[in-house]
């Protein structure tokens, strides 16, 4: 029975499970929605639904991304086990992508604590100037943050009210996706 369960779980394709939810998020917000899969100490864009109001972004399917400088990535890091986070901070060099990128491990750890408490992360032009993102983690059947979903758009449009609105939509959809993954 355990072997069969493992086989079934391996057959789940997170992109297939999540895609309709990403489309729904885009329709509700008009913004671009990204899905990244955690791959070791990096993330990989595995789906992208461009919003009606979107502007060109550097993201593309298959592209690797640093976890510390994106909303999805930080939302994943906030929920990995403490031992894994310590290893991450020891191995990964926090290089500045923009003047807003968090490059101090202590500052990043404080940011991750805030993310755990509120349930979402914000990328305040930390990965790309002019682009702001809100992201949340997606959990697997073991409660591990295997992926992250985010809403990205023009930074000046991301008011506190919009961030709250977007985070609510993301949390709702991420919970649905996580449930389908057995969480």
Short mmCIF file of N, CA, C and O in Angstrom, two decimals, residues 20 65 87 103 106 146 172:
data_model
loop_
_atom_site.label_atom_id
_atom_site.label_comp_id
_atom_site.label_asym_id
_atom_site.label_seq_id
_atom_site.Cartn_x
_atom_site.Cartn_y
_atom_site.Cartn_z
N UNK A 20 -4.86 25.87 -13.71
CA UNK A 20 -6.17 26.52 -13.71
C UNK A 20 -6.30 27.54 -12.58
O UNK A 20 -6.96 28.57 -12.73
N UNK A 65 16.01 30.73 -10.60
CA UNK A 65 15.87 31.99 -9.87
C UNK A 65 16.36 31.78 -8.43
O UNK A 65 16.21 30.69 -7.87
N UNK A 87 21.77 25.76 6.48
CA UNK A 87 22.64 25.27 5.40
C UNK A 87 22.57 26.21 4.20
O UNK A 87 23.58 26.55 3.60
N UNK A 103 20.82 41.33 1.32
CA UNK A 103 22.09 40.61 1.19
C UNK A 103 22.71 40.27 2.54
O UNK A 103 23.76 39.63 2.59
N UNK A 106 21.25 38.00 8.48
CA UNK A 106 20.44 38.31 9.67
C UNK A 106 19.18 39.07 9.29
O UNK A 106 18.09 38.81 9.82
N UNK A 146 7.23 22.93 -1.37
CA UNK A 146 7.84 22.45 -2.62
C UNK A 146 7.82 23.48 -3.74
O UNK A 146 8.55 23.36 -4.72
N UNK A 172 -5.59 31.69 -0.64
CA UNK A 172 -6.75 30.85 -0.95
C UNK A 172 -6.38 29.80 -2.00
O UNK A 172 -6.64 28.61 -1.85
#
